PDB file of N, CA, C and O in Angstrom:
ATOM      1  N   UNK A 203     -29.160 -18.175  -4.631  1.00 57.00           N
ATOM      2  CA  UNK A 203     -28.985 -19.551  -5.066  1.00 57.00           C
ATOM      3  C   UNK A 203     -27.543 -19.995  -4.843  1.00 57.00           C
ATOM      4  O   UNK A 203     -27.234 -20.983  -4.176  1.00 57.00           O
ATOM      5  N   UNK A 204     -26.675 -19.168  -5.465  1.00 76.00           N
ATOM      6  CA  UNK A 204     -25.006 -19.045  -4.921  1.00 76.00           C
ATOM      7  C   UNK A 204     -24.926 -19.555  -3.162  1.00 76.00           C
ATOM      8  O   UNK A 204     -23.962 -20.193  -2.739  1.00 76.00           O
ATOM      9  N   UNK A 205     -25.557 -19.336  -2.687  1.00 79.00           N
ATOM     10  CA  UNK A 205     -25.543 -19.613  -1.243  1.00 79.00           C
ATOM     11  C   UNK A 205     -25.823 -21.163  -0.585  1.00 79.00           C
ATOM     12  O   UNK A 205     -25.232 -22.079  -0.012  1.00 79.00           O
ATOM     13  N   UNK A 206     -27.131 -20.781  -1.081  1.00 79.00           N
ATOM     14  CA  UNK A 206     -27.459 -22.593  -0.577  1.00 79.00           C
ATOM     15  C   UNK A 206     -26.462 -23.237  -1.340  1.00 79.00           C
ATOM     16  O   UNK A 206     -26.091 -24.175  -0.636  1.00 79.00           O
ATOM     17  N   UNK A 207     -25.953 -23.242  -2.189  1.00 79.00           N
ATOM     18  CA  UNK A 207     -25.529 -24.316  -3.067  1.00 79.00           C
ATOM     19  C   UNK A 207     -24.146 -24.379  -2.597  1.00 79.00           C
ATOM     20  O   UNK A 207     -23.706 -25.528  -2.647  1.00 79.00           O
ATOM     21  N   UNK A 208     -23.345 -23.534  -2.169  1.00 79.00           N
ATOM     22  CA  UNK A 208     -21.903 -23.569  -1.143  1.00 79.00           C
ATOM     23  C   UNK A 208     -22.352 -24.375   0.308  1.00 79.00           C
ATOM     24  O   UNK A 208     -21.688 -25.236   0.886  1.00 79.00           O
ATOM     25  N   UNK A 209     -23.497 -23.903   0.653  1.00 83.00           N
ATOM     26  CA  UNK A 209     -23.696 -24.706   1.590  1.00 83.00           C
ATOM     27  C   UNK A 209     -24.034 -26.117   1.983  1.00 83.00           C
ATOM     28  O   UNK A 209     -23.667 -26.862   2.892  1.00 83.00           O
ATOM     29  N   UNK A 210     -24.886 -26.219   0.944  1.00 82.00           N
ATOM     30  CA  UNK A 210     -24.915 -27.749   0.001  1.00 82.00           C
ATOM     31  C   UNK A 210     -23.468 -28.758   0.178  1.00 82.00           C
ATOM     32  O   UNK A 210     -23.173 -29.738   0.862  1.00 82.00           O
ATOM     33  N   UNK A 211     -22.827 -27.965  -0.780  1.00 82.00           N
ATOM     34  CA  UNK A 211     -21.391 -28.586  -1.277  1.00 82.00           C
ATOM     35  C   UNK A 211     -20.427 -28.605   0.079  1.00 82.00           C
ATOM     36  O   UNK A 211     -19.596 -29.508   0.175  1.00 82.00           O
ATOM     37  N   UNK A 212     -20.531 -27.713   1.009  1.00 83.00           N
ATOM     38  CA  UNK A 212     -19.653 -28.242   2.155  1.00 83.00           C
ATOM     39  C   UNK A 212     -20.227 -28.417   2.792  1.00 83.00           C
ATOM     40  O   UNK A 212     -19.766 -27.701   3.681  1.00 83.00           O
ATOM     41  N   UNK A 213     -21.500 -29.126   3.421  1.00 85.00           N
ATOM     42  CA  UNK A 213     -22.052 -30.242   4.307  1.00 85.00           C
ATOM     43  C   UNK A 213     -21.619 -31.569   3.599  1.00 85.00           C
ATOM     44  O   UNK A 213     -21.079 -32.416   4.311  1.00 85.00           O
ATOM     45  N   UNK A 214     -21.770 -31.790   2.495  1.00 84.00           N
ATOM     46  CA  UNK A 214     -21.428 -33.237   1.837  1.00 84.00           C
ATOM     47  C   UNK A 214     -19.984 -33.260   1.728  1.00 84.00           C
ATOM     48  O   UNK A 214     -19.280 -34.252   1.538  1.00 84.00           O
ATOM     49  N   UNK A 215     -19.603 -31.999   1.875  1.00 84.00           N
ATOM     50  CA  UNK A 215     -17.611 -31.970   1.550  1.00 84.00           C
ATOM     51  C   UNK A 215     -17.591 -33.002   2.986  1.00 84.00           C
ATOM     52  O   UNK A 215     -17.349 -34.204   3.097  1.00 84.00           O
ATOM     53  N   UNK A 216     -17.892 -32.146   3.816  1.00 85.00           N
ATOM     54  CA  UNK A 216     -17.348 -32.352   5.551  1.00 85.00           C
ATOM     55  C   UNK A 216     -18.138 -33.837   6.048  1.00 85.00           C
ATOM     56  O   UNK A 216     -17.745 -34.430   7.052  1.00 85.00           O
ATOM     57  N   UNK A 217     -19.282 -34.340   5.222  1.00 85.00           N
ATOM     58  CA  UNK A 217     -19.913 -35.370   5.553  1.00 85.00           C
ATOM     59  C   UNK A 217     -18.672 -36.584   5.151  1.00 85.00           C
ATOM     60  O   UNK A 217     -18.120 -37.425   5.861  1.00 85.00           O
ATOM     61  N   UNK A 218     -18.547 -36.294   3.895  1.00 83.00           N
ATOM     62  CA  UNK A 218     -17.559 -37.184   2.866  1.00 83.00           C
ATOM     63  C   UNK A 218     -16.305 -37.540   3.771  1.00 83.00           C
ATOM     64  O   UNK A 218     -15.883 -38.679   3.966  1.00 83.00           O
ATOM     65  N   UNK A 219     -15.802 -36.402   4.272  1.00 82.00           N
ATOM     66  CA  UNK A 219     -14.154 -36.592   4.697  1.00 82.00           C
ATOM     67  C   UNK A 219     -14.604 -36.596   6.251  1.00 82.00           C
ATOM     68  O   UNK A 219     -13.695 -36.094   6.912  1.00 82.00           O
ATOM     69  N   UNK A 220     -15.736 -37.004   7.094  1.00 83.00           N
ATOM     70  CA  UNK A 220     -15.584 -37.000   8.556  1.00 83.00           C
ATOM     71  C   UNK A 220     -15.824 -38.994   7.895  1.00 83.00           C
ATOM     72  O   UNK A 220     -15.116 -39.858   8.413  1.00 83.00           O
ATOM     73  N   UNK A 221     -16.669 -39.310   6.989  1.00 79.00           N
ATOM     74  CA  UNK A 221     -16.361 -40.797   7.209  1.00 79.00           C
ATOM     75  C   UNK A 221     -15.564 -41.139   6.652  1.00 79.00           C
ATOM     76  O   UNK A 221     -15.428 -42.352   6.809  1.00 79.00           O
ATOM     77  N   UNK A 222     -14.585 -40.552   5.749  1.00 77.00           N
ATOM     78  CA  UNK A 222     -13.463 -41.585   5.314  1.00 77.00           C
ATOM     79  C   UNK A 222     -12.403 -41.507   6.319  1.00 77.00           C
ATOM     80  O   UNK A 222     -11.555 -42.392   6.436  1.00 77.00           O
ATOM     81  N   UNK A 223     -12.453 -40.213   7.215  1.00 78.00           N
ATOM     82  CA  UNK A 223     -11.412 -40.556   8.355  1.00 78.00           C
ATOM     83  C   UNK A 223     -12.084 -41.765   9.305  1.00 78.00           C
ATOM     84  O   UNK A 223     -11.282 -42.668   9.543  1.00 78.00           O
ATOM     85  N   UNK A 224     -13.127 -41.900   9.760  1.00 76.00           N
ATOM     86  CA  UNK A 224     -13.810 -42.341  10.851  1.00 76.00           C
ATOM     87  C   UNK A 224     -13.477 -44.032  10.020  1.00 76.00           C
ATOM     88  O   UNK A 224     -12.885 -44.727  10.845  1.00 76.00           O
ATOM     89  N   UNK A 225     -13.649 -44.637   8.979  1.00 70.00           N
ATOM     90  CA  UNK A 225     -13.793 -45.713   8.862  1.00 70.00           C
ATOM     91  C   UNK A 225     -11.991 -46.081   8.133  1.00 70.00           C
ATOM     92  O   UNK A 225     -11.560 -47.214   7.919  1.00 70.00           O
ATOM     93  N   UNK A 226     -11.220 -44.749   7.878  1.00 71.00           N
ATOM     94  CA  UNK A 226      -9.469 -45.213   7.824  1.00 71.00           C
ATOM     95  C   UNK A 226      -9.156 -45.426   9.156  1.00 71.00           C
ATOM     96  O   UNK A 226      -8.191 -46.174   9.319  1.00 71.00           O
ATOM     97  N   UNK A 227      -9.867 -44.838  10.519  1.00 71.00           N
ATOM     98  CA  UNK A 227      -9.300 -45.274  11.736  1.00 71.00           C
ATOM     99  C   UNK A 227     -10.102 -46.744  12.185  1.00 71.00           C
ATOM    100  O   UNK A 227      -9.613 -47.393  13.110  1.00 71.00           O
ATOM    101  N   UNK A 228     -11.035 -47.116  11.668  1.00 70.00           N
ATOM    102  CA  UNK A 228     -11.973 -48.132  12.524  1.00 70.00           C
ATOM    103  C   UNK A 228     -10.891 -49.179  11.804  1.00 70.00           C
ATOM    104  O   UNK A 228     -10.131 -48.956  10.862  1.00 70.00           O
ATOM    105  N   UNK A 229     -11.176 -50.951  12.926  1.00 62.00           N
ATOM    106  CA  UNK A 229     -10.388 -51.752  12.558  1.00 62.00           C
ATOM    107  C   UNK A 229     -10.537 -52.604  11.912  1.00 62.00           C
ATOM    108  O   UNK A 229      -9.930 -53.663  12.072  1.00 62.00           O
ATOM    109  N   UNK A 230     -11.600 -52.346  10.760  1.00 60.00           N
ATOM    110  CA  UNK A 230     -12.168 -53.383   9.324  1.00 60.00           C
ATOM    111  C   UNK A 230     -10.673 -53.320   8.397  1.00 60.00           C
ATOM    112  O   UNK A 230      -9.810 -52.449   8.288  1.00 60.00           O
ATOM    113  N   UNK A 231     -10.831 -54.639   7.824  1.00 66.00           N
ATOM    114  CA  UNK A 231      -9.939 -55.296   7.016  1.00 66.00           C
ATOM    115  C   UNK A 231      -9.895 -54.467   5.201  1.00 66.00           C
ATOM    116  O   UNK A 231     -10.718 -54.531   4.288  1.00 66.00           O
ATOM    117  N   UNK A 232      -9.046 -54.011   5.265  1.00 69.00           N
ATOM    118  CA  UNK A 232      -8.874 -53.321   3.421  1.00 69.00           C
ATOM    119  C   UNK A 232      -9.982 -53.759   3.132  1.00 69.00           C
ATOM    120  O   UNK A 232     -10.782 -53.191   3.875  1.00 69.00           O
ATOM    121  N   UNK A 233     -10.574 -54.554   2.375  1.00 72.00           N
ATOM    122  CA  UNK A 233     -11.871 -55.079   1.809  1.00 72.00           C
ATOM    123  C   UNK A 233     -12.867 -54.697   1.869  1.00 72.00           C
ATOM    124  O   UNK A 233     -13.546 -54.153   0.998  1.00 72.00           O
ATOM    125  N   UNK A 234     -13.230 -55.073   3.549  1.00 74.00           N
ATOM    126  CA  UNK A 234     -14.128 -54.147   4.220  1.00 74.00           C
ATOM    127  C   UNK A 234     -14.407 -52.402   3.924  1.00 74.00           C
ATOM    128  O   UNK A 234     -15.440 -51.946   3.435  1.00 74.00           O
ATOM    129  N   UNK A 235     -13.315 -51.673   4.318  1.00 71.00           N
ATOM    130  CA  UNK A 235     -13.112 -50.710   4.276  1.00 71.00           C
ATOM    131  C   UNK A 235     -13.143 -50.067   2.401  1.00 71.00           C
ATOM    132  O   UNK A 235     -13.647 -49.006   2.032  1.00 71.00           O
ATOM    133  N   UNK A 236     -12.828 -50.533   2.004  1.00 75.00           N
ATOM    134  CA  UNK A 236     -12.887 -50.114   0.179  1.00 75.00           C
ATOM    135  C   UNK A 236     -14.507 -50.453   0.259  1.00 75.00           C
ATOM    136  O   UNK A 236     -15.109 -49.384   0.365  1.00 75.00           O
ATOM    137  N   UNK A 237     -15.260 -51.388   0.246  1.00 80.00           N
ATOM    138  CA  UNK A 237     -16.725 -51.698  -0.021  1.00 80.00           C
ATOM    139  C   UNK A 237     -17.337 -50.521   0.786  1.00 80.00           C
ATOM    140  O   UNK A 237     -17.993 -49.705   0.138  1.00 80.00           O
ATOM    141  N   UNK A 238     -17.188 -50.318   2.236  1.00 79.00           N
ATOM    142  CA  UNK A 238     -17.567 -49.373   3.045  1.00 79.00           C
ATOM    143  C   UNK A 238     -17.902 -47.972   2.241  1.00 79.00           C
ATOM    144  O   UNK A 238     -18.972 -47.365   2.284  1.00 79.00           O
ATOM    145  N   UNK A 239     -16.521 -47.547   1.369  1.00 78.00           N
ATOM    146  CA  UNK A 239     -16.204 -46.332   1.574  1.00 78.00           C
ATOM    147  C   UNK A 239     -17.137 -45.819   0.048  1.00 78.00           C
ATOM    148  O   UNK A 239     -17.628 -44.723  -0.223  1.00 78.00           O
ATOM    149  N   UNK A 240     -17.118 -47.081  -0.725  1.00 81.00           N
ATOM    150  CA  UNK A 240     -17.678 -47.284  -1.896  1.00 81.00           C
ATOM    151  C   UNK A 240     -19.313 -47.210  -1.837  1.00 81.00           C
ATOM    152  O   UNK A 240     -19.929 -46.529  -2.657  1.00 81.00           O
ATOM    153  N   UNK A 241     -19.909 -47.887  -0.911  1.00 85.00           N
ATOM    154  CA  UNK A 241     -21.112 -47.929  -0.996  1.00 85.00           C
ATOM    155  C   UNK A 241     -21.448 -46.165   0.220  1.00 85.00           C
ATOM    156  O   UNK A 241     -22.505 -45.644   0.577  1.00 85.00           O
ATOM    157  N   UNK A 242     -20.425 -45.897   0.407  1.00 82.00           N
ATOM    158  CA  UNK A 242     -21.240 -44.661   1.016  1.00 82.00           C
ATOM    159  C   UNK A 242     -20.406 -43.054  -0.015  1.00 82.00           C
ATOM    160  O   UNK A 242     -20.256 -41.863   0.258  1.00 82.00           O
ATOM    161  N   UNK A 243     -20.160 -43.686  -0.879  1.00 82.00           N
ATOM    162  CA  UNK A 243     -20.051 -42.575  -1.558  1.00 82.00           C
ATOM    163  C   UNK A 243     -20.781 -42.811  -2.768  1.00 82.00           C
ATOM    164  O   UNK A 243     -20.894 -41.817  -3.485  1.00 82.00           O
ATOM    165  N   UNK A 244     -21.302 -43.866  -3.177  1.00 84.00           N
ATOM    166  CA  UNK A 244     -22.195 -44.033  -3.733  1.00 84.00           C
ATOM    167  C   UNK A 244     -23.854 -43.312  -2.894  1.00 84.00           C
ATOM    168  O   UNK A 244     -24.395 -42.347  -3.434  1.00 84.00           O
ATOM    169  N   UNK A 245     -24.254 -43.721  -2.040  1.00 85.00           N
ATOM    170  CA  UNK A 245     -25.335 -42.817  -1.063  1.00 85.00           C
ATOM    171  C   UNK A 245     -24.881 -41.476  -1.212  1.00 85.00           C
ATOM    172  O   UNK A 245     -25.930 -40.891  -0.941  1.00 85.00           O
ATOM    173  N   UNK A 246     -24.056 -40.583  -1.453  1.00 81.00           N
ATOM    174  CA  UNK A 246     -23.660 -39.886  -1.171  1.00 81.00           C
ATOM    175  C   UNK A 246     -23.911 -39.033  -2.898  1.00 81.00           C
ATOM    176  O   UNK A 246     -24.599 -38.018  -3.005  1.00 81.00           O
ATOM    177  N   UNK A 247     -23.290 -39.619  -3.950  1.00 82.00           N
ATOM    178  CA  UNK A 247     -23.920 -39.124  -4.904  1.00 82.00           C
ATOM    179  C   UNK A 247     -25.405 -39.284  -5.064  1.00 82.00           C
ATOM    180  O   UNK A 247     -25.992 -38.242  -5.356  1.00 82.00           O
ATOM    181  N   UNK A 248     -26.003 -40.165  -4.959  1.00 82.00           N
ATOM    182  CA  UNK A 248     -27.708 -40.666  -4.780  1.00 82.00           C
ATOM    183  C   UNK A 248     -28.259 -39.376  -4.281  1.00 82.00           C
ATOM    184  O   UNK A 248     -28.911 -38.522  -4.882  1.00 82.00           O
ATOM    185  N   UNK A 249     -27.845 -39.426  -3.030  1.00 82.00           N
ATOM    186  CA  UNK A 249     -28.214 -37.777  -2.395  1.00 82.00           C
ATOM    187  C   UNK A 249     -28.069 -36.881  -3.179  1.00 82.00           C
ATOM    188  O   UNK A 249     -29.019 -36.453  -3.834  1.00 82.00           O
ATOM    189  N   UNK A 250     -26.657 -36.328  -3.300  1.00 81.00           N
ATOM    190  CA  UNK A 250     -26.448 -35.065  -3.617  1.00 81.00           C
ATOM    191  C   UNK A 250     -27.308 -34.953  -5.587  1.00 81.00           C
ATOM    192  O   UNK A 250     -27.926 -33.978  -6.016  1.00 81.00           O
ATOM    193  N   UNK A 251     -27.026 -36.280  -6.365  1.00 81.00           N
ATOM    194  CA  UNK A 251     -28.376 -35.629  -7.018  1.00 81.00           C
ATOM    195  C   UNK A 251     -29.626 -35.156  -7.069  1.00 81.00           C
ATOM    196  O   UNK A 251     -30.020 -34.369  -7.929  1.00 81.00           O
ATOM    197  N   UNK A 252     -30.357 -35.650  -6.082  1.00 78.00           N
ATOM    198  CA  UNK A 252     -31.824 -35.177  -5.469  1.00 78.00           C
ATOM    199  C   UNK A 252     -31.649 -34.292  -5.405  1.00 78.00           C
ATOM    200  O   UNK A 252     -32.191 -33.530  -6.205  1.00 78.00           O
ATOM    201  N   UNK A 253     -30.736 -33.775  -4.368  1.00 79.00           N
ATOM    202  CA  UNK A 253     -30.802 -32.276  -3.868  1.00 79.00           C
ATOM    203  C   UNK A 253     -30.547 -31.544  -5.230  1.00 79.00           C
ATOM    204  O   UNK A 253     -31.484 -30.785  -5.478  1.00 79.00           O
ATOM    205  N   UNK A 254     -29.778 -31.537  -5.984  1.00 79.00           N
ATOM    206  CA  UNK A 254     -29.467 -30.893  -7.202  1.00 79.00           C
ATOM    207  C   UNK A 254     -31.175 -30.881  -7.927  1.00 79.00           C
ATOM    208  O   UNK A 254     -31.711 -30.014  -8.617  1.00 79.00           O
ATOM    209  N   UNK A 255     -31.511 -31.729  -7.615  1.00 79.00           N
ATOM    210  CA  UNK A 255     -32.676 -32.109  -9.111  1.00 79.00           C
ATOM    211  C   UNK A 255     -33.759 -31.217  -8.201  1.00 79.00           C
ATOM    212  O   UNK A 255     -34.807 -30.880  -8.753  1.00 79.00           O
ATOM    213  N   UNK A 256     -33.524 -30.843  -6.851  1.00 79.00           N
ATOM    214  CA  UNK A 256     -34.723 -29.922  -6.424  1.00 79.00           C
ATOM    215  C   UNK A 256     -34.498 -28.759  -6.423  1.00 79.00           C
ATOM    216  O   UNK A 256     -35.371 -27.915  -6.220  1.00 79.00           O
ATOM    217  N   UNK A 257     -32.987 -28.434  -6.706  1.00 81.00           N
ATOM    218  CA  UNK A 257     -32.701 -27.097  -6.929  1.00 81.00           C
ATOM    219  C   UNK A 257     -32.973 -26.783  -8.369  1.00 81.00           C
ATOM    220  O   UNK A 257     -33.605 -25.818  -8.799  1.00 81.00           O
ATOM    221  N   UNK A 258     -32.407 -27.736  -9.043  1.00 79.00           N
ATOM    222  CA  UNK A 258     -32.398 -27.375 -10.888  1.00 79.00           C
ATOM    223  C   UNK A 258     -34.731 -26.847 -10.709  1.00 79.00           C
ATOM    224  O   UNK A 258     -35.113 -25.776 -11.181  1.00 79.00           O
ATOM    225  N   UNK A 259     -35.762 -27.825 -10.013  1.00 80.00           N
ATOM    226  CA  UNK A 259     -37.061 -27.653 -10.033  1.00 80.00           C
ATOM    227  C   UNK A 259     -37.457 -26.495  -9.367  1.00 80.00           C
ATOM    228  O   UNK A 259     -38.592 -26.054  -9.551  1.00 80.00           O
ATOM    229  N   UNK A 260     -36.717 -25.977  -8.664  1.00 84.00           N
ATOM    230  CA  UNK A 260     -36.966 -24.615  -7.707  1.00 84.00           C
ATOM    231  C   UNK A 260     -36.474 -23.706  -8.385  1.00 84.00           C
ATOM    232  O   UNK A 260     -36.647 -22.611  -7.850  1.00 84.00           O
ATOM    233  N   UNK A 261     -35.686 -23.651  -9.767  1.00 84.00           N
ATOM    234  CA  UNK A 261     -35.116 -22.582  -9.926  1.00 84.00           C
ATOM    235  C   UNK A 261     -36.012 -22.493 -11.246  1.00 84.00           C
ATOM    236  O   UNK A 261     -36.430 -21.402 -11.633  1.00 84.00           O
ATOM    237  N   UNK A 262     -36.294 -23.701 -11.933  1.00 86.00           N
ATOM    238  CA  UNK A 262     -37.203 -23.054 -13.022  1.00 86.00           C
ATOM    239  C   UNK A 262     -38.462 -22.980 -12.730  1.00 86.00           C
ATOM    240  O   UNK A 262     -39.271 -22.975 -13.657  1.00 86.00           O
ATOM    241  N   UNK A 263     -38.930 -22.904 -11.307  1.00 86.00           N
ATOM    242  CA  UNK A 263     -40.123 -22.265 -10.937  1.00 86.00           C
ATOM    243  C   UNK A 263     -39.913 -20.670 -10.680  1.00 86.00           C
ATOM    244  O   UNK A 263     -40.645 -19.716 -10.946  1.00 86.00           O
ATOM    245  N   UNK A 264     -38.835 -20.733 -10.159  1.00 87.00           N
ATOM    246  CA  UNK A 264     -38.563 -18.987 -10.083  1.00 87.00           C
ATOM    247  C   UNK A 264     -38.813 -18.233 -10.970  1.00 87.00           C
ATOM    248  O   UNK A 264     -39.404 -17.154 -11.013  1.00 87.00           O
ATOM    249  N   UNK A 265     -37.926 -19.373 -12.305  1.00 87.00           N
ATOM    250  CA  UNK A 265     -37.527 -18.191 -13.406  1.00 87.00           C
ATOM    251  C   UNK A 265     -38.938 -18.188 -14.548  1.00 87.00           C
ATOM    252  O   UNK A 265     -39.082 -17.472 -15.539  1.00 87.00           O
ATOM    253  N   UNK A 266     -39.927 -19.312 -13.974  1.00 88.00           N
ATOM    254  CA  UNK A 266     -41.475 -19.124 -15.180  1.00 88.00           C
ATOM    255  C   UNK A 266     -42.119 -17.682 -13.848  1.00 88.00           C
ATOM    256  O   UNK A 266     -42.393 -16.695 -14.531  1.00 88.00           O
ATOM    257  N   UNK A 267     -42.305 -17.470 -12.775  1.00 90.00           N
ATOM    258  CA  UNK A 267     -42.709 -16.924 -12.358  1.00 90.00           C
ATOM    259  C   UNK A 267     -42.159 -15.377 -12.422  1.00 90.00           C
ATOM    260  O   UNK A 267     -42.711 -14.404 -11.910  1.00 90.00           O
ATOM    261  N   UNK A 268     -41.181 -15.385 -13.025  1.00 89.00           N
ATOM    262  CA  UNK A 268     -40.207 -14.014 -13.445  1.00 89.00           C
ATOM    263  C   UNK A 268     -41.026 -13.732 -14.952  1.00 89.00           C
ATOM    264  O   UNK A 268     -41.796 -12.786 -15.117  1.00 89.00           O
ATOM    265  N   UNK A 269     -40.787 -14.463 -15.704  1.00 89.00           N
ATOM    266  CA  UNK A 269     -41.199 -14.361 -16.776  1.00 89.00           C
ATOM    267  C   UNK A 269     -43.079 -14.159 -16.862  1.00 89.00           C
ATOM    268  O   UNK A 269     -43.604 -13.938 -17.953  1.00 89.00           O
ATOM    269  N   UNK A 270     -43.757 -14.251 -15.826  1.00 88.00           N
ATOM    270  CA  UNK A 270     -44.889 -13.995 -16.110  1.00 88.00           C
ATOM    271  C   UNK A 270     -45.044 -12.548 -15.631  1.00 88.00           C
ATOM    272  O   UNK A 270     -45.736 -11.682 -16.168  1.00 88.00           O
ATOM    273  N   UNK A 271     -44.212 -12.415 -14.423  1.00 87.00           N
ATOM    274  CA  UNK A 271     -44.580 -10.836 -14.104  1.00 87.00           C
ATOM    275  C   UNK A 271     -44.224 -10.011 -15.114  1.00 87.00           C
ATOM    276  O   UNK A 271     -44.852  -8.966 -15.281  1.00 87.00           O
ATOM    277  N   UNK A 272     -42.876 -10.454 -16.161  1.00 87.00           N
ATOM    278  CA  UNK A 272     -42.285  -9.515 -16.840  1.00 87.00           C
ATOM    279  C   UNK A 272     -43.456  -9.379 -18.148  1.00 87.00           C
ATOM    280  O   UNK A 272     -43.680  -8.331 -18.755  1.00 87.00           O
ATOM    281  N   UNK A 273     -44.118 -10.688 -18.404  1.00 85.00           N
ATOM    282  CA  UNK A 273     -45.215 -10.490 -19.375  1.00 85.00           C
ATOM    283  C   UNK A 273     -46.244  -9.243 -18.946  1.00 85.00           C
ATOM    284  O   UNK A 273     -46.584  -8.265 -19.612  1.00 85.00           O
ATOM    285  N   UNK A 274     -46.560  -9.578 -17.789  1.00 85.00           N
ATOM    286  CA  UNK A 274     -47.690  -8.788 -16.892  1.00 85.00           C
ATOM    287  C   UNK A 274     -47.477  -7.300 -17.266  1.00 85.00           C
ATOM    288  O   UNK A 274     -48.310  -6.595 -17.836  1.00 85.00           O
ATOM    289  N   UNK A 275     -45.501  -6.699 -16.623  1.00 85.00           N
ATOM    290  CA  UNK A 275     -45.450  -5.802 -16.616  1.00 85.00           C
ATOM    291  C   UNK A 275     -45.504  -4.948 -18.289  1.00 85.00           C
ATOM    292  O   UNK A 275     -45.683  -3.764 -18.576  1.00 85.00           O
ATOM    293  N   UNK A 276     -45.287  -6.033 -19.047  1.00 83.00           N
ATOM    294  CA  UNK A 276     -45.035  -5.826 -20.839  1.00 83.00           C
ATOM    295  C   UNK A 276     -46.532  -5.604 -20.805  1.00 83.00           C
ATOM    296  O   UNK A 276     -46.646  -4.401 -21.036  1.00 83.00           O
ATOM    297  N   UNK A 277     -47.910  -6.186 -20.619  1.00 71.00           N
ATOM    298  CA  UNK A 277     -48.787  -6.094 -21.558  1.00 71.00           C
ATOM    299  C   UNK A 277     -49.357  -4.531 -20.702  1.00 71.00           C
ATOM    300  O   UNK A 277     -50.294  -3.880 -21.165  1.00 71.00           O
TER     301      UNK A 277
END
């Protein structure tokens, strides 16, 4: 789980900082560029909670399916 979740966190690291360079070099006006950077880091949390909320659902499927074998192996 340690794994995906580093991997997770630096695709959105490297997503995050390839557009705030890409739109500090493009030639939109301050304004522009603050709304820009705002509404895509807004998308950007939107995302990265999903992904969280399917990990937090994948992991307490793991851990009821742990807990039944461990019943299994108890009775």
């Amino acid at each position: 789980m340690k794994k995906e979740t580093k991997i997770i966190v630096g695709v959105l690291a490297g997503a995050a900082l390839g557009a705030t360079i890409a739109l500090a070099l493009s030639s939109d006006s301050t304004s522009d560029l603050k709304s820009k950077v705002s509404d895509f880091f807004a998308d950007l949390l939107d995302a990265s909670k999903d992904k969280l909320a399917g990990l937090a659902d994948k992991a307490t499927s793991v851990a009821d399916k742990v807990k039944d074998k461990v019943a299994e192996i108890n009775a």
